[in-house]
Amino acid sequence: MGQVEWAHGLAKDLLATALPRRWAHTQGVAARAMSLAPILGDETDTLTVAAYLHDIGYAPNLVDTGFHPLDGARYLRDVHQADDTICRLVAHHSCAVNEALERSLFDELTVEFDEEQPVLVQALTYCDMTTGPDGVHLDVTERLAEIHSRYGPEHLVSRSITASTPCILAAVREIERLMAVGA
Ligand SMILES: [Fe+2]
């Protein structure tokens, strides 16, 4: 079984029944990842694996700290001995470091999981932040507004997204630029 099939199956097992909307989003993010093949080439599968697994930390039976990038990355590292690149991408997806600061989990996140190469980090952020909660494509500004309205202005996630917005926009613009020039 290939890594993409493995990741698809694992995410489906963890999310499809427990969190069907999150599973719909996940499938949309994975489709976006595959669409980046023109700029990622051989690394498209790596990104697609990370896309399938990026939100498994929401699965009720593996929530630990409640910070889903860290819970998901630790689960992949400790239970599945997943590839370091995949664990790092999941740990840091969509500028997670800002939510880690809000949750006082910055040291845990950054000591346990190094940053990955920027283009893959930015590509995963691009895929997540241009896919809505039901898996349909959204412009990044619509996606940011959707997160704010879903959580409400006082929520920790909304504060974190505000702090992450420059990082998210930079990632989306960079991937769009690379797709436009085909490099
Ligand atoms: Fe996420």
XYZ file of N, CA and C and ligand atoms in Angstrom:
550
model
N 0.849 -1.205 0.000
C 0.000 0.000 0.000
C 0.877 1.244 0.000
N 0.540 2.164 -0.844
C 1.291 3.416 -0.901
C 0.963 4.323 0.272
N 1.806 5.321 0.462
C 1.617 6.253 1.583
C 0.317 7.051 1.461
N -0.036 7.425 0.239
C -1.275 8.196 0.068
C -2.484 7.342 0.451
N -2.485 6.092 0.007
C -3.607 5.198 0.352
C -3.656 4.958 1.861
N -2.483 4.796 2.467
C -2.419 4.613 3.925
C -3.008 5.833 4.642
N -2.594 7.009 4.226
C -3.057 8.241 4.884
C -4.560 8.430 4.693
N -5.031 8.136 3.483
C -6.468 8.237 3.203
C -7.250 7.315 4.132
N -6.788 6.077 4.252
C -7.488 5.098 5.086
C -7.463 5.466 6.559
N -6.324 5.933 7.027
C -6.204 6.305 8.437
C -7.103 7.505 8.765
N -7.056 8.510 7.916
C -7.889 9.698 8.160
C -9.372 9.345 8.088
N -9.727 8.495 7.130
C -11.132 8.088 7.005
C -11.587 7.341 8.261
N -10.752 6.429 8.742
C -11.089 5.687 9.964
C -11.304 6.621 11.148
N -10.453 7.648 11.248
C -10.484 8.530 12.420
C -11.571 9.602 12.328
N -11.925 10.006 11.097
C -12.774 11.189 10.951
C -14.153 10.931 10.331
N -14.260 9.981 9.422
C -15.473 9.900 8.592
C -16.743 9.726 9.413
N -16.692 8.874 10.427
C -17.886 8.638 11.249
C -17.982 9.652 12.382
N -16.863 9.896 13.053
C -16.869 10.765 14.238
C -17.074 12.226 13.866
N -16.447 12.642 12.783
C -16.460 14.057 12.409
C -16.622 14.179 10.887
N -17.826 13.864 10.368
C -17.991 13.809 8.905
C -17.687 15.116 8.186
N -17.991 16.234 8.822
C -17.697 17.509 8.150
C -16.184 17.720 8.056
N -15.473 17.359 9.095
C -14.006 17.465 9.080
C -13.415 16.533 8.023
N -14.039 15.385 7.827
C -13.596 14.452 6.790
C -13.843 15.044 5.396
N -14.976 15.708 5.223
C -15.250 16.367 3.936
C -14.198 17.444 3.660
N -13.888 18.229 4.673
C -12.839 19.251 4.531
C -11.507 18.595 4.173
N -11.176 17.536 4.881
C -9.903 16.837 4.666
C -9.773 16.341 3.228
N -10.840 15.776 2.700
C -10.795 15.286 1.316
C -10.607 16.439 0.330
N -11.211 17.583 0.652
C -11.013 18.754 -0.197
C -9.577 19.249 -0.153
N -8.982 19.244 1.046
C -7.590 19.686 1.196
C -6.655 18.741 0.433
N -6.939 17.441 0.499
C -6.107 16.476 -0.228
C -6.226 16.677 -1.743
N -7.422 16.995 -2.207
C -7.604 17.256 -3.646
C -6.805 18.485 -4.072
N -6.798 19.496 -3.213
C -5.993 20.696 -3.506
C -4.512 20.324 -3.568
N -4.088 19.464 -2.661
C -2.679 19.053 -2.647
C -2.307 18.386 -3.980
N -3.166 17.489 -4.454
C -2.873 16.812 -5.731
C -2.821 17.806 -6.876
N -3.591 18.880 -6.771
C -3.622 19.879 -7.855
C -2.324 20.673 -7.949
N -1.474 20.559 -6.939
C -0.201 21.294 -6.950
C 0.928 20.497 -7.593
N 0.602 19.363 -8.195
C 1.636 18.548 -8.852
C 2.500 19.335 -9.836
N 1.937 20.303 -10.577
C 2.791 21.038 -11.521
C 3.974 21.751 -10.861
N 3.829 22.147 -9.591
C 4.966 22.822 -8.942
C 5.690 21.916 -7.946
N 5.046 20.842 -7.495
C 5.679 20.003 -6.468
C 6.321 18.738 -7.032
N 5.879 18.300 -8.181
C 6.493 17.123 -8.796
C 6.453 15.922 -7.855
N 7.645 15.352 -7.622
C 7.744 14.135 -6.807
C 7.272 14.327 -5.366
N 7.207 15.578 -4.911
C 6.805 15.830 -3.524
C 5.290 15.947 -3.360
N 4.569 15.781 -4.456
C 3.110 15.890 -4.380
C 2.530 14.834 -3.444
N 3.046 13.616 -3.505
C 2.533 12.564 -2.616
C 2.780 12.907 -1.147
N 3.946 13.458 -0.840
C 4.233 13.856 0.543
C 3.213 14.879 1.022
N 2.946 15.869 0.182
C 1.969 16.886 0.562
C 0.579 16.281 0.700
N 0.226 15.364 -0.188
C -1.104 14.750 -0.143
C -1.275 13.921 1.138
N -0.234 13.199 1.520
C -0.273 12.451 2.787
C -0.507 13.423 3.949
N 0.253 14.495 3.981
C 0.095 15.477 5.069
C -1.293 16.107 5.041
N -1.812 16.328 3.844
C -3.153 16.915 3.725
C -4.208 15.980 4.321
N -4.110 14.696 4.012
C -5.070 13.744 4.586
C -4.968 13.699 6.109
N -3.777 13.908 6.633
C -3.558 13.706 8.067
C -3.569 14.999 8.882
N -3.682 16.158 8.227
C -3.425 17.415 8.948
C -4.393 17.667 10.107
N -5.616 17.173 9.980
C -6.615 17.463 11.024
C -7.017 16.239 11.839
N -6.260 15.154 11.772
C -6.667 13.971 12.553
C -6.597 14.237 14.056
N -5.874 15.276 14.452
C -5.813 15.631 15.872
C -7.153 16.040 16.455
N -8.156 16.273 15.601
C -9.510 16.547 16.088
C -10.254 15.258 16.450
N -9.757 14.116 15.997
C -10.476 12.855 16.241
C -10.629 12.635 17.746
N -11.866 12.393 18.210
C -12.105 12.352 19.661
C -11.201 11.374 20.406
N -10.885 10.245 19.790
C -10.110 9.242 20.537
C -8.613 9.518 20.560
N -8.164 10.607 19.943
C -6.750 10.924 20.113
C -6.499 12.335 20.626
N -7.564 13.046 21.016
C -7.377 14.366 21.628
C -6.639 14.203 22.958
N -5.598 15.015 23.130
C -4.840 14.989 24.384
C -4.731 16.414 24.939
N -3.911 17.240 24.307
C -3.802 18.634 24.765
C -4.999 19.467 24.325
N -5.709 19.030 23.259
C -6.766 19.837 22.676
C -6.258 20.769 21.580
N -4.955 20.771 21.349
C -4.352 21.552 20.265
C -4.107 20.566 19.123
N -4.962 20.622 18.102
C -5.014 19.500 17.153
C -3.741 19.292 16.333
N -2.989 20.341 15.960
C -1.744 20.046 15.219
C -0.750 19.223 16.050
N -0.641 19.553 17.324
C 0.291 18.826 18.199
C -0.226 17.413 18.511
N -1.501 17.301 18.819
C -2.058 15.976 19.119
C -1.949 15.050 17.905
N -2.222 15.594 16.719
C -2.126 14.781 15.517
C -0.696 14.373 15.211
N 0.228 15.309 15.327
C 1.636 15.015 15.024
C 2.222 14.016 16.019
N 1.885 14.168 17.292
C 2.382 13.210 18.287
C 1.832 11.809 18.030
N 0.561 11.748 17.677
C -0.055 10.444 17.370
C 0.648 9.787 16.181
N 0.908 10.561 15.148
C 1.583 10.005 13.965
C 2.994 9.539 14.312
N 3.688 10.333 15.125
C 5.057 9.983 15.515
C 5.073 8.759 16.437
N 4.224 8.761 17.442
C 4.318 7.759 18.505
C 3.583 6.457 18.184
N 2.469 6.549 17.511
C 1.663 5.348 17.243
C 2.021 4.739 15.890
N 2.303 5.590 14.913
C 2.537 5.075 13.555
C 3.988 5.212 13.106
N 4.837 5.804 13.953
C 6.234 6.045 13.549
C 6.273 6.637 12.138
N 5.426 7.633 11.939
C 5.326 8.243 10.609
C 6.601 9.015 10.284
N 6.800 9.221 9.021
C 7.947 9.968 8.515
C 8.028 11.359 9.190
N 9.255 11.778 9.529
C 9.446 13.080 10.187
C 8.819 14.227 9.398
N 8.968 14.177 8.091
C 8.427 15.270 7.271
C 6.923 15.393 7.463
N 6.233 14.261 7.487
C 4.779 14.285 7.661
C 4.419 14.819 9.049
N 5.110 14.345 10.073
C 4.826 14.812 11.435
C 5.045 16.313 11.547
N 6.111 16.800 10.959
C 6.419 18.238 11.036
C 5.392 19.072 10.288
N 4.987 18.590 9.125
C 3.979 19.339 8.361
C 2.659 19.405 9.123
N 2.253 18.295 9.710
C 1.003 18.287 10.486
C 1.146 19.210 11.700
N 2.274 19.132 12.384
C 2.478 19.941 13.597
C 2.403 21.437 13.308
N 2.884 21.842 12.150
C 3.008 23.278 11.862
C 2.014 23.775 10.820
N 0.989 22.970 10.494
C 0.134 23.388 9.385
C -0.615 24.677 9.683
N -0.715 25.475 8.638
C -1.477 26.725 8.683
C -1.025 27.642 9.820
N 0.290 27.764 9.949
C 0.889 28.723 10.888
C 0.465 28.432 12.329
N 0.483 27.143 12.680
C 0.003 26.682 13.985
C 0.762 27.283 15.162
N 1.950 27.783 14.905
C 2.761 28.318 16.000
C 2.028 29.428 16.756
N 1.176 30.175 16.068
C 0.448 31.252 16.746
C -0.605 30.709 17.715
N -1.269 29.626 17.323
C -2.222 29.011 18.260
C -1.473 28.323 19.404
N -0.283 27.806 19.103
C 0.535 27.214 20.167
C 0.870 28.264 21.229
N 1.183 29.481 20.792
C 1.455 30.561 21.750
C 0.225 30.848 22.603
N -0.939 30.919 21.968
C -2.190 31.178 22.697
C -2.467 30.089 23.735
N -2.076 28.871 23.412
C -2.356 27.740 24.295
C -1.196 27.414 25.229
N -0.159 28.245 25.231
C 1.039 27.984 26.049
C 1.653 26.619 25.721
N 1.631 26.280 24.428
C 2.234 25.023 23.967
C 3.337 25.280 22.935
N 3.842 26.514 22.928
C 4.869 26.871 21.941
C 6.110 25.991 22.093
N 6.596 25.828 23.327
C 7.822 25.047 23.525
C 7.619 23.593 23.108
N 6.492 23.005 23.518
C 6.220 21.618 23.149
C 6.227 21.450 21.632
N 5.540 22.360 20.947
C 5.435 22.245 19.492
C 6.800 22.403 18.828
N 7.525 23.442 19.203
C 8.743 23.781 18.456
C 9.945 22.930 18.867
N 9.953 22.426 20.096
C 11.045 21.531 20.502
C 10.850 20.143 19.889
N 9.609 19.680 19.868
C 9.347 18.325 19.368
C 9.332 18.236 17.844
N 8.947 19.340 17.192
C 8.773 19.286 15.735
C 9.433 20.493 15.078
N 10.493 20.215 14.314
C 11.157 21.272 13.551
C 10.268 21.727 12.406
N 10.607 22.898 11.870
C 9.950 23.372 10.658
C 10.399 22.518 9.474
N 9.511 22.329 8.533
C 9.862 21.640 7.288
C 10.293 22.660 6.244
N 10.675 22.178 5.076
C 11.089 23.099 4.016
C 9.915 24.012 3.652
N 10.203 25.296 3.472
C 9.123 26.286 3.354
C 8.094 25.993 2.279
N 8.507 25.479 1.130
C 7.508 25.327 0.065
C 6.439 24.301 0.447
N 6.814 23.249 1.156
C 5.813 22.266 1.580
C 4.925 22.826 2.692
N 5.529 23.553 3.621
C 4.751 24.186 4.689
C 3.741 25.153 4.080
N 4.212 25.967 3.159
C 3.322 26.950 2.537
C 2.270 26.268 1.674
N 2.648 25.182 1.022
C 1.680 24.471 0.173
C 0.551 23.870 1.011
N 0.876 23.303 2.168
C -0.176 22.731 3.011
C -1.077 23.836 3.562
N -0.481 24.936 3.944
C -1.269 26.076 4.412
C -2.186 26.575 3.301
N -1.648 26.668 2.094
C -2.454 27.069 0.936
C -3.658 26.123 0.758
N -3.399 24.826 0.802
C -4.483 23.855 0.586
C -5.554 23.963 1.670
N -5.133 24.072 2.920
C -6.071 24.154 4.046
C -6.862 25.461 3.997
N -6.165 26.538 3.682
C -6.777 27.859 3.782
C -7.500 28.295 2.511
N -7.564 27.402 1.513
C -8.413 27.661 0.346
C -9.466 26.557 0.197
N -9.727 25.861 1.304
C -10.747 24.806 1.330
C -11.672 25.049 2.511
N -12.957 25.117 2.243
C -13.915 25.381 3.302
C -14.188 24.152 4.161
N -15.004 24.327 5.195
C -15.270 23.222 6.133
C -16.015 22.050 5.504
N -16.684 22.288 4.356
C -17.367 21.182 3.672
C -16.560 20.638 2.503
N -15.346 21.127 2.344
C -14.465 20.582 1.315
C -14.472 21.327 -0.003
N -15.286 22.394 -0.090
C -15.319 23.136 -1.352
C -14.244 24.210 -1.363
N -13.816 24.573 -2.562
C -12.783 25.590 -2.710
C -13.317 26.958 -2.304
N -12.540 27.673 -1.510
C -12.870 29.044 -1.124
C -11.653 29.913 -1.374
N -11.905 31.184 -1.675
C -10.820 32.155 -1.664
C -10.325 32.291 -0.224
N -9.046 32.587 -0.049
C -8.484 32.654 1.300
C -9.204 33.677 2.190
N -9.646 34.781 1.599
C -10.343 35.783 2.419
C -11.693 35.244 2.899
N -12.360 34.464 2.035
C -13.623 33.824 2.444
C -13.356 32.786 3.535
N -12.286 32.067 3.401
C -11.931 31.033 4.388
C -11.630 31.666 5.744
N -10.872 32.746 5.748
C -10.563 33.419 7.021
C -11.847 33.949 7.660
N -12.726 34.544 6.846
C -13.989 35.067 7.376
C -14.853 33.930 7.923
N -14.836 32.798 7.227
C -15.617 31.633 7.664
C -15.134 31.138 9.032
N -13.839 31.112 9.238
C -13.303 30.658 10.536
C -13.727 31.634 11.637
N -13.593 32.920 11.358
C -13.995 33.910 12.361
C -15.475 33.777 12.704
N -16.316 33.570 11.694
C -17.748 33.510 11.992
C -18.108 32.193 12.682
N -17.391 31.115 12.360
C -17.694 29.815 12.982
C -17.334 29.820 14.459
N -16.226 30.437 14.813
C -15.760 30.400 16.209
C -16.231 31.605 17.030
N -16.460 32.735 16.366
C -16.861 33.937 17.107
C -15.651 34.730 17.567
N -15.856 36.049 17.795
C -14.720 36.954 17.994
C -13.887 36.701 19.246
N -14.472 36.118 20.282
C -13.729 35.959 21.539
C -12.917 34.670 21.590
N -13.120 33.793 20.640
C -12.521 32.450 20.732
C -11.017 32.472 20.482
N -10.327 31.615 21.191
C -8.875 31.456 21.040
C -8.492 31.186 19.576
N -9.276 30.384 18.886
C -8.969 30.074 17.480
C -9.058 31.342 16.625
N -10.045 32.179 16.892
C -10.173 33.426 16.132
C -8.991 34.345 16.394
N -8.581 34.449 17.633
C -7.392 35.267 17.952
C -6.159 34.709 17.252
N -6.042 33.406 17.249
C -4.883 32.771 16.619
C -4.880 33.001 15.113
N -6.059 32.924 14.508
C -6.152 33.145 13.061
C -5.810 34.597 12.718
N -6.215 35.514 13.567
C -5.838 36.917 13.341
C -4.324 37.061 13.372
N -3.691 36.444 14.362
C -2.229 36.517 14.458
C -1.560 35.817 13.275
N -2.192 34.779 12.757
C -1.612 33.988 11.667
C -1.900 34.551 10.284
N -2.778 35.521 10.203
C -3.223 35.983 8.880
C -2.074 36.427 7.968
N -1.092 37.220 8.442
C 0.009 37.569 7.530
C 0.758 36.339 7.022
N 0.998 35.373 7.891
C 1.688 34.125 7.513
C 0.853 33.329 6.515
N -0.467 33.248 6.749
C -1.358 32.509 5.850
C -1.416 33.179 4.481
N -1.578 34.496 4.477
C -1.669 35.209 3.199
C -0.367 35.105 2.415
N 0.764 35.174 3.111
C 2.054 35.051 2.429
C 2.192 33.676 1.788
N 1.740 32.640 2.498
C 1.818 31.275 1.965
C 0.932 31.133 0.725
N -0.290 31.618 0.828
C -1.221 31.492 -0.304
C -0.691 32.252 -1.517
N -0.223 33.461 -1.286
C 0.286 34.263 -2.415
C 1.508 33.601 -3.051
N 2.389 33.021 -2.234
C 3.583 32.383 -2.784
C 3.220 31.163 -3.631
N 2.298 30.345 -3.159
C 1.909 29.171 -3.950
C 1.177 29.595 -5.223
N 0.339 30.614 -5.121
C -0.316 31.125 -6.327
C 0.718 31.644 -7.327
N 1.737 32.304 -6.812
C 2.791 32.829 -7.689
C 3.524 31.684 -8.388
N 3.869 30.653 -7.614
C 4.568 29.512 -8.206
C 3.703 28.802 -9.248
N 2.405 28.671 -8.963
C 1.505 28.021 -9.932
C 1.399 28.881 -11.198
N 1.405 30.198 -11.019
C 1.257 31.096 -12.184
C 2.472 31.013 -13.090
N 3.662 30.873 -12.477
C 4.870 30.816 -13.318
C 5.223 29.378 -13.697
N 4.533 28.423 -13.074
C 4.754 27.011 -13.414
C 6.090 26.480 -12.990
N 6.597 27.017 -11.875
C 7.925 26.579 -11.415
C 7.831 25.896 -10.071
Fe -6.157 22.138 11.134
